[in-house]
Amino acid sequence: MGMTRRGALMVTASSLFVGAVGCGAPEAPGTSSGDTTGEVPQRPGRAVTLNVLDVAGNLQLTQGMIDEFVSRNSDVISRVTYSKAPAPELAGKIKAQQGANRVDIGLVLTGVDGLAAGIEQGLWIDVLPTFQDRLGGMRNYLEPAAAMQRLAGNAGVTVTYYPSGPLLEYLPSRLSTPPTSAQALLAWARANPRKFQYARPANSGPGRTFLMGLPYILGDTNPKDPTAGWDKTWAFLKELGQYVDYYPSGTTETMKNLANGTAHLIVSTTGWDINPRVLGTVPKDARIATIDGFHWVTDAHYAVLPKGVSTDTQAAVLALLAFMLTPEQQAKAYDEGYFYPGPAVRDVQLSSAPQKSRDAIREFGRPEYDALIAGNPTEVPLDAKSLVAAFNRWDREIGGGKVKQG
């Protein structure tokens, strides 16, 4: 399971995340009367077949949790099926099932993008606050994961979390001393044209975190407002772009270019640093650097329930989510560094993770991450409307004409 499974954040202009959360959305067609707490039992009347749709690559972190629950609780979930789809297809797929009054997807695993699109269109059951007493693990969220949960409103339940980036990555055989300030990065790119690279932000987690992280590094007036508050960021990116040969359409190409020498310095995140080295895409001796004054721009995956699923399915999913938020199961989220660290709740140590995870992180992880995570501020991503504006402006003014397909 490689990095190609990581879903790039693709947000449509209709995904007005904060507005949708704040004012609510009309009930979707096909909504079951079982959407109320009084009619959802603690356990289903009979075991259900649960169909899980993943649009975020989250199963790489959580499928082991789900499979273990099913093996222990066959009276709750008799069978589980898994399918995957690109995030932009999610809302249309769910809406079609609701329109036909036949919702057979019982659980969706998504990033902020799919969550927001579904909230805006009224596709998800509001799990909170109705069922919060059934999900005691939410009280144990890490604070940055709790902030990502607040971003989700009432519909989504945070199941995995990571601080993300932005980080710089390089091979010491080609770059002995990386730049560690914004001005030093500009100077290095000027002296080494075509050797610095990041992927188009709309298609790349590292590209996105670099875009959203620069306003904090540069001291812009409002890091949450890319339209009126990012004057320093847009000026910096324009100047930096003079020395960028092209922008790959996805992150994997930047990793391959780092390995083959096309690029000597790229933008990365914790997961994109560790997992490609586990997979052998990037040499093991690659190193990371941070830019002075950086803030982590965090990321999370969410579980949501489509409106229209039966009350038995709702009961089964709620029991499953409660299980997934226990420390024992959260330890599986370490995986092979794919979303490092991965757990969303407190006090989950690597020593509790499966042996495969422990081996991968101990060989390819970085001791400095603990201090970097503890010692730097965390920020939630832009809301979807602002992120769309940032992506559009980047495409229009910075790199749209220099994007190449991998």
Short mmCIF file of C-alpha atoms in Angstrom, two decimals:
data_model
loop_
_atom_site.label_atom_id
_atom_site.label_comp_id
_atom_site.label_asym_id
_atom_site.label_seq_id
_atom_site.Cartn_x
_atom_site.Cartn_y
_atom_site.Cartn_z
CA MET A 1 0.00 0.00 0.00
CA GLY A 2 1.81 3.03 -1.24
CA MET A 3 1.61 6.75 -1.24
CA THR A 4 -0.51 6.81 -4.40
CA ARG A 5 -3.44 5.95 -2.16
CA ARG A 6 -3.25 9.28 -0.42
CA GLY A 7 -6.18 11.36 -1.65
CA ALA A 8 -5.29 14.86 -2.77
CA LEU A 9 -7.60 17.52 -1.42
CA MET A 10 -9.96 18.41 -4.24
CA VAL A 11 -12.55 20.95 -3.12
CA THR A 12 -15.25 22.32 -5.35
CA ALA A 13 -16.42 25.89 -5.18
CA SER A 14 -19.73 24.73 -3.73
CA SER A 15 -18.07 23.26 -0.62
CA LEU A 16 -18.64 26.19 1.70
CA PHE A 17 -17.52 24.32 4.79
CA VAL A 18 -17.86 26.85 7.56
CA GLY A 19 -21.09 28.29 6.21
CA ALA A 20 -22.59 24.83 5.90
CA VAL A 21 -21.66 23.93 9.45
CA GLY A 22 -22.94 27.20 10.85
CA CYS A 23 -26.36 27.39 9.27
CA GLY A 24 -27.28 23.77 8.65
CA ALA A 25 -28.53 22.20 5.45
CA PRO A 26 -31.84 20.85 4.22
CA GLU A 27 -32.67 17.22 4.78
CA ALA A 28 -31.55 14.99 1.95
CA PRO A 29 -34.01 12.88 0.00
CA GLY A 30 -34.28 9.35 1.25
CA THR A 31 -33.59 10.32 4.87
CA SER A 32 -34.68 7.59 7.26
CA SER A 33 -36.91 8.36 10.19
CA GLY A 34 -34.27 6.44 12.14
CA ASP A 35 -32.02 9.51 12.22
CA THR A 36 -33.21 10.40 15.72
CA THR A 37 -31.54 9.19 18.87
CA GLY A 38 -34.70 7.74 20.38
CA GLU A 39 -34.96 5.21 17.59
CA VAL A 40 -31.31 4.14 17.37
CA PRO A 41 -30.68 1.21 19.72
CA GLN A 42 -27.42 0.62 21.52
CA ARG A 43 -26.95 -2.50 19.39
CA PRO A 44 -28.68 -3.49 16.15
CA GLY A 45 -31.65 -5.80 16.33
CA ARG A 46 -29.77 -8.11 13.98
CA ALA A 47 -26.22 -8.15 12.66
CA VAL A 48 -25.73 -5.89 9.64
CA THR A 49 -23.60 -6.03 6.53
CA LEU A 50 -21.59 -2.81 6.60
CA ASN A 51 -20.46 -1.25 3.32
CA VAL A 52 -17.55 1.15 3.85
CA LEU A 53 -16.52 3.76 1.27
CA ASP A 54 -13.06 5.33 1.61
CA VAL A 55 -12.24 8.52 -0.30
CA ALA A 56 -9.16 9.55 1.71
CA GLY A 57 -6.82 6.56 1.80
CA ASN A 58 -7.90 6.12 5.41
CA LEU A 59 -8.29 2.35 5.27
CA GLN A 60 -4.53 2.07 5.22
CA LEU A 61 -4.75 3.28 8.82
CA THR A 62 -8.07 1.90 10.02
CA GLN A 63 -8.98 -1.30 8.15
CA GLY A 64 -7.24 -3.35 10.84
CA MET A 65 -9.42 -1.66 13.47
CA ILE A 66 -12.60 -2.40 11.54
CA ASP A 67 -11.68 -6.00 10.79
CA GLU A 68 -10.89 -6.67 14.44
CA PHE A 69 -14.21 -5.22 15.55
CA VAL A 70 -16.06 -7.46 13.10
CA SER A 71 -14.14 -10.52 14.27
CA ARG A 72 -15.03 -9.76 17.90
CA ASN A 73 -18.62 -8.60 17.29
CA SER A 74 -20.19 -10.78 14.64
CA ASP A 75 -23.57 -10.19 16.31
CA VAL A 76 -23.22 -6.46 15.46
CA ILE A 77 -21.57 -6.57 12.03
CA SER A 78 -21.74 -9.89 10.24
CA ARG A 79 -19.75 -8.80 7.20
CA VAL A 80 -17.96 -5.73 5.92
CA THR A 81 -17.21 -4.69 2.35
CA TYR A 82 -14.72 -2.01 1.30
CA SER A 83 -14.71 0.27 -1.72
CA LYS A 84 -12.77 3.38 -2.70
CA ALA A 85 -13.50 6.43 -4.81
CA PRO A 86 -11.97 9.84 -5.50
CA ALA A 87 -13.16 12.48 -3.08
CA PRO A 88 -14.82 14.65 -5.78
CA GLU A 89 -17.14 11.73 -6.64
CA LEU A 90 -18.36 11.22 -3.07
CA ALA A 91 -21.24 13.69 -2.85
CA GLY A 92 -22.70 12.64 -6.19
CA LYS A 93 -22.54 8.95 -5.29
CA ILE A 94 -24.27 9.43 -1.92
CA LYS A 95 -26.83 11.86 -3.32
CA ALA A 96 -27.78 9.37 -6.05
CA GLN A 97 -28.41 6.63 -3.48
CA GLN A 98 -30.46 8.98 -1.33
CA GLY A 99 -32.47 10.12 -4.34
CA ALA A 100 -33.28 6.48 -5.12
CA ASN A 101 -34.23 5.91 -1.46
CA ARG A 102 -31.65 3.12 -1.33
CA VAL A 103 -28.63 4.05 0.76
CA ASP A 104 -26.36 1.03 1.02
CA ILE A 105 -23.14 2.82 2.06
CA GLY A 106 -23.21 2.73 5.85
CA LEU A 107 -19.90 4.42 6.64
CA VAL A 108 -17.79 6.93 4.72
CA LEU A 109 -14.14 7.65 5.56
CA THR A 110 -13.15 11.05 4.21
CA GLY A 111 -10.92 14.08 4.55
CA VAL A 112 -12.09 17.64 5.04
CA ASP A 113 -12.97 17.87 1.34
CA GLY A 114 -15.62 15.14 1.16
CA LEU A 115 -16.91 15.99 4.61
CA ALA A 116 -17.45 19.62 3.63
CA ALA A 117 -19.14 18.82 0.32
CA GLY A 118 -21.57 16.50 2.08
CA ILE A 119 -22.35 19.01 4.84
CA GLU A 120 -23.09 21.70 2.27
CA GLN A 121 -25.53 19.38 0.48
CA GLY A 122 -27.12 17.98 3.64
CA LEU A 123 -25.95 14.40 3.09
CA TRP A 124 -24.69 13.41 6.55
CA ILE A 125 -26.40 12.50 9.80
CA ASP A 126 -25.50 14.86 12.63
CA VAL A 127 -23.75 12.41 14.95
CA LEU A 128 -23.07 15.15 17.48
CA PRO A 129 -24.27 16.09 19.97
CA THR A 130 -26.97 13.40 19.68
CA PHE A 131 -24.67 10.41 20.09
CA GLN A 132 -21.68 11.91 21.87
CA ASP A 133 -22.31 9.83 24.99
CA ARG A 134 -21.68 6.70 22.91
CA LEU A 135 -18.32 8.00 21.71
CA GLY A 136 -16.40 8.48 24.94
CA GLY A 137 -13.07 8.33 23.13
CA MET A 138 -13.75 11.79 21.71
CA ARG A 139 -13.13 13.18 25.18
CA ASN A 140 -9.54 11.97 24.90
CA TYR A 141 -8.60 13.71 21.65
CA LEU A 142 -5.21 15.31 21.35
CA GLU A 143 -5.82 19.06 21.37
CA PRO A 144 -4.94 19.53 17.66
CA ALA A 145 -7.24 16.61 16.80
CA ALA A 146 -9.95 18.24 18.91
CA ALA A 147 -9.44 21.42 16.86
CA MET A 148 -9.90 19.40 13.68
CA GLN A 149 -13.06 17.95 15.22
CA ARG A 150 -14.39 21.44 15.88
CA LEU A 151 -13.72 22.26 12.23
CA ALA A 152 -15.95 19.30 11.30
CA GLY A 153 -19.04 20.57 13.09
CA ASN A 154 -21.57 17.90 14.08
CA ALA A 155 -21.41 15.52 11.14
CA GLY A 156 -17.93 14.04 11.20
CA VAL A 157 -16.05 12.06 13.83
CA THR A 158 -12.26 12.42 13.75
CA VAL A 159 -10.67 8.96 13.55
CA THR A 160 -7.04 9.75 12.64
CA TYR A 161 -4.86 12.86 12.85
CA TYR A 162 -1.39 14.08 11.92
CA PRO A 163 0.44 17.40 12.17
CA SER A 164 1.37 17.20 8.49
CA GLY A 165 3.82 20.02 7.60
CA PRO A 166 5.24 21.95 5.87
CA LEU A 167 8.70 20.39 5.89
CA LEU A 168 11.62 20.48 3.47
CA GLU A 169 13.24 17.22 2.35
CA TYR A 170 16.62 16.62 0.73
CA LEU A 171 19.40 14.08 0.19
CA PRO A 172 22.62 14.93 2.05
CA SER A 173 24.69 13.61 -0.87
CA ARG A 174 23.36 16.48 -3.01
CA LEU A 175 22.68 19.18 -0.42
CA SER A 176 24.87 19.39 2.65
CA THR A 177 23.26 22.40 4.36
CA PRO A 178 19.60 23.11 3.62
CA PRO A 179 18.10 26.59 3.93
CA THR A 180 16.29 27.12 7.23
CA SER A 181 14.64 30.51 6.72
CA ALA A 182 12.29 31.88 4.08
CA GLN A 183 14.90 34.29 2.75
CA ALA A 184 17.54 31.57 2.72
CA LEU A 185 15.16 29.38 0.70
CA LEU A 186 14.75 32.14 -1.86
CA ALA A 187 18.50 32.64 -2.04
CA TRP A 188 19.11 28.91 -2.43
CA ALA A 189 16.50 28.60 -5.18
CA ARG A 190 18.05 31.59 -6.98
CA ALA A 191 21.50 30.01 -6.79
CA ASN A 192 20.17 26.56 -7.77
CA PRO A 193 17.51 27.16 -10.43
CA ARG A 194 15.18 24.26 -11.27
CA LYS A 195 16.30 22.27 -8.21
CA PHE A 196 13.53 23.29 -5.77
CA GLN A 197 10.14 21.69 -6.29
CA TYR A 198 6.69 21.31 -4.85
CA ALA A 199 3.54 19.96 -6.45
CA ARG A 200 0.42 21.87 -7.39
CA PRO A 201 -1.31 22.61 -4.06
CA ALA A 202 -4.79 21.58 -5.21
CA ASN A 203 -3.46 18.07 -5.90
CA SER A 204 -0.85 17.69 -3.17
CA GLY A 205 -0.88 17.46 0.61
CA PRO A 206 2.67 18.84 0.96
CA GLY A 207 1.94 21.54 -1.64
CA ARG A 208 -1.19 22.49 0.25
CA THR A 209 0.54 22.67 3.63
CA PHE A 210 3.35 24.76 2.13
CA LEU A 211 0.78 27.18 0.71
CA MET A 212 -1.15 27.43 4.00
CA GLY A 213 1.98 27.42 6.16
CA LEU A 214 3.84 30.31 4.50
CA PRO A 215 1.59 33.07 5.94
CA TYR A 216 2.66 32.04 9.45
CA ILE A 217 6.34 31.84 8.49
CA LEU A 218 6.29 35.20 6.72
CA GLY A 219 4.14 37.02 9.29
CA ASP A 220 1.25 37.89 6.99
CA THR A 221 -1.55 40.02 8.35
CA ASN A 222 -4.20 37.26 8.36
CA PRO A 223 -3.09 33.67 7.70
CA LYS A 224 -6.75 32.61 7.44
CA ASP A 225 -7.54 35.05 4.60
CA PRO A 226 -5.73 34.23 1.35
CA THR A 227 -7.61 36.96 -0.50
CA ALA A 228 -6.83 40.00 1.65
CA GLY A 229 -4.31 38.76 4.22
CA TRP A 230 -1.53 37.03 2.27
CA ASP A 231 0.37 39.89 0.58
CA LYS A 232 3.76 38.59 1.72
CA THR A 233 2.94 35.01 0.78
CA TRP A 234 1.85 35.78 -2.78
CA ALA A 235 4.89 38.00 -3.33
CA PHE A 236 7.19 35.29 -1.96
CA LEU A 237 5.65 32.57 -4.14
CA LYS A 238 5.94 34.74 -7.25
CA GLU A 239 9.60 35.38 -6.61
CA LEU A 240 10.26 31.75 -5.77
CA GLY A 241 8.44 30.68 -8.91
CA GLN A 242 11.07 32.38 -11.09
CA TYR A 243 13.48 29.61 -10.11
CA VAL A 244 11.04 26.67 -10.34
CA ASP A 245 11.24 24.72 -13.60
CA TYR A 246 7.75 23.22 -13.33
CA TYR A 247 5.19 22.10 -10.75
CA PRO A 248 4.32 18.38 -10.80
CA SER A 249 0.62 17.55 -10.73
CA GLY A 250 1.04 15.29 -7.69
CA THR A 251 3.36 14.66 -4.76
CA THR A 252 4.64 11.24 -5.85
CA GLU A 253 6.49 12.81 -8.78
CA THR A 254 8.34 15.18 -6.45
CA MET A 255 9.49 12.17 -4.40
CA LYS A 256 10.73 10.39 -7.52
CA ASN A 257 12.47 13.57 -8.66
CA LEU A 258 14.21 13.88 -5.31
CA ALA A 259 15.42 10.30 -5.67
CA ASN A 260 16.65 10.68 -9.26
CA GLY A 261 18.29 14.07 -8.78
CA THR A 262 15.92 16.18 -10.87
CA ALA A 263 15.13 18.04 -7.65
CA HIS A 264 17.53 18.60 -4.75
CA LEU A 265 15.03 20.14 -2.31
CA ILE A 266 11.30 19.46 -2.10
CA VAL A 267 8.35 20.21 0.17
CA SER A 268 7.19 17.33 2.37
CA THR A 269 5.14 16.31 5.42
CA THR A 270 5.77 13.78 8.18
CA GLY A 271 3.89 11.03 6.34
CA TRP A 272 5.36 11.82 2.94
CA ASP A 273 8.81 11.83 4.51
CA ILE A 274 8.52 8.46 6.25
CA ASN A 275 6.32 6.27 4.05
CA PRO A 276 8.14 6.71 0.68
CA ARG A 277 11.39 5.75 2.41
CA VAL A 278 9.69 2.66 3.85
CA LEU A 279 8.51 1.83 0.33
CA GLY A 280 11.90 2.51 -1.26
CA THR A 281 10.67 5.38 -3.45
CA VAL A 282 13.07 7.75 -1.68
CA PRO A 283 16.49 6.73 -0.30
CA LYS A 284 16.53 5.94 3.40
CA ASP A 285 19.17 8.61 4.13
CA ALA A 286 16.94 11.50 3.03
CA ARG A 287 16.70 14.22 5.67
CA ILE A 288 14.19 16.89 6.62
CA ALA A 289 14.51 20.54 7.61
CA THR A 290 12.08 23.15 8.89
CA ILE A 291 11.77 26.83 8.08
CA ASP A 292 12.24 29.24 10.98
CA GLY A 293 8.92 30.24 12.51
CA PHE A 294 6.90 27.47 10.93
CA HIS A 295 3.53 26.30 12.27
CA TRP A 296 2.17 22.81 11.66
CA VAL A 297 -0.87 22.89 9.35
CA THR A 298 -2.78 19.87 10.59
CA ASP A 299 -4.85 17.24 8.82
CA ALA A 300 -7.37 14.57 9.84
CA HIS A 301 -9.66 11.87 8.50
CA TYR A 302 -13.30 11.61 9.47
CA ALA A 303 -16.05 9.01 9.69
CA VAL A 304 -19.52 10.08 8.53
CA LEU A 305 -22.88 8.35 8.22
CA PRO A 306 -25.06 9.12 5.20
CA LYS A 307 -28.65 10.09 5.87
CA GLY A 308 -30.98 7.27 4.94
CA VAL A 309 -29.06 4.37 6.49
CA SER A 310 -31.12 2.10 8.74
CA THR A 311 -31.19 2.55 12.49
CA ASP A 312 -29.54 -0.88 12.85
CA THR A 313 -26.68 0.29 10.66
CA GLN A 314 -26.38 3.50 12.67
CA ALA A 315 -26.20 1.49 15.89
CA ALA A 316 -23.53 -0.78 14.43
CA VAL A 317 -21.41 2.12 13.14
CA LEU A 318 -21.60 3.98 16.44
CA ALA A 319 -20.41 0.86 18.27
CA LEU A 320 -17.62 0.48 15.72
CA LEU A 321 -16.50 4.11 16.10
CA ALA A 322 -16.43 3.81 19.88
CA PHE A 323 -14.14 0.80 19.44
CA MET A 324 -11.91 2.61 16.92
CA LEU A 325 -11.34 5.50 19.34
CA THR A 326 -9.92 3.29 22.09
CA PRO A 327 -6.15 3.63 22.61
CA GLU A 328 -5.63 -0.05 21.76
CA GLN A 329 -7.12 0.40 18.30
CA GLN A 330 -5.73 3.88 17.69
CA ALA A 331 -2.24 2.40 17.94
CA LYS A 332 -2.86 0.76 14.57
CA ALA A 333 -2.95 4.24 13.00
CA TYR A 334 0.84 4.44 13.19
CA ASP A 335 0.80 2.14 10.14
CA GLU A 336 4.11 2.55 8.26
CA GLY A 337 4.31 6.28 8.76
CA TYR A 338 1.63 7.01 6.15
CA PHE A 339 -0.13 9.63 8.34
CA TYR A 340 2.52 9.96 11.05
CA PRO A 341 1.91 9.72 13.90
CA GLY A 342 -1.75 8.88 13.09
CA PRO A 343 -3.54 8.40 16.44
CA ALA A 344 -6.15 11.06 17.25
CA VAL A 345 -6.38 10.33 20.99
CA ARG A 346 -3.95 10.93 23.82
CA ASP A 347 -1.39 8.56 25.31
CA VAL A 348 -1.10 6.12 22.41
CA GLN A 349 2.51 5.00 22.30
CA LEU A 350 4.38 3.40 19.42
CA SER A 351 5.11 0.47 21.73
CA SER A 352 1.40 -0.41 21.52
CA ALA A 353 1.36 -0.50 17.71
CA PRO A 354 1.57 -3.69 15.63
CA GLN A 355 5.08 -5.07 15.16
CA LYS A 356 5.15 -4.06 11.48
CA SER A 357 4.45 -0.45 12.46
CA ARG A 358 7.03 -0.49 15.23
CA ASP A 359 9.67 -1.86 12.90
CA ALA A 360 8.92 0.68 10.15
CA ILE A 361 8.86 3.72 12.44
CA ARG A 362 11.95 2.68 14.36
CA GLU A 363 13.90 2.22 11.13
CA PHE A 364 12.55 5.11 9.08
CA GLY A 365 11.06 7.52 11.63
CA ARG A 366 12.92 10.49 13.04
CA PRO A 367 13.74 11.14 16.70
CA GLU A 368 13.46 14.89 16.08
CA TYR A 369 9.75 14.64 15.27
CA ASP A 370 8.74 14.39 18.92
CA ALA A 371 10.42 17.72 19.70
CA LEU A 372 9.16 19.37 16.52
CA ILE A 373 5.58 18.29 17.21
CA ALA A 374 5.74 19.39 20.84
CA GLY A 375 7.63 22.61 20.19
CA ASN A 376 5.77 24.28 17.31
CA PRO A 377 2.23 25.69 17.08
CA THR A 378 -0.52 23.84 15.23
CA GLU A 379 -3.11 25.43 12.96
CA VAL A 380 -6.24 23.99 11.39
CA PRO A 381 -6.42 24.24 7.60
CA LEU A 382 -8.32 26.97 5.82
CA ASP A 383 -12.05 26.46 5.53
CA ALA A 384 -13.09 25.13 2.14
CA LYS A 385 -14.23 28.47 0.67
CA SER A 386 -10.92 30.12 1.55
CA LEU A 387 -8.96 27.12 0.32
CA VAL A 388 -10.73 27.24 -3.03
CA ALA A 389 -9.79 30.93 -3.28
CA ALA A 390 -6.17 30.13 -2.45
CA PHE A 391 -6.00 27.29 -4.98
CA ASN A 392 -7.57 29.41 -7.69
CA ARG A 393 -5.21 32.31 -7.10
CA TRP A 394 -2.18 30.00 -7.05
CA ASP A 395 -3.29 28.47 -10.36
CA ARG A 396 -3.97 31.88 -11.87
CA GLU A 397 -0.97 33.87 -10.63
CA ILE A 398 1.75 31.47 -9.53
CA GLY A 399 2.02 28.12 -11.19
CA GLY A 400 -0.96 27.16 -13.32
CA GLY A 401 0.94 27.62 -16.54
CA LYS A 402 3.87 25.49 -15.32
CA VAL A 403 1.98 22.45 -14.03
CA LYS A 404 2.89 19.18 -15.74
CA GLN A 405 1.17 15.85 -15.50
CA GLY A 406 3.24 13.07 -14.00
#
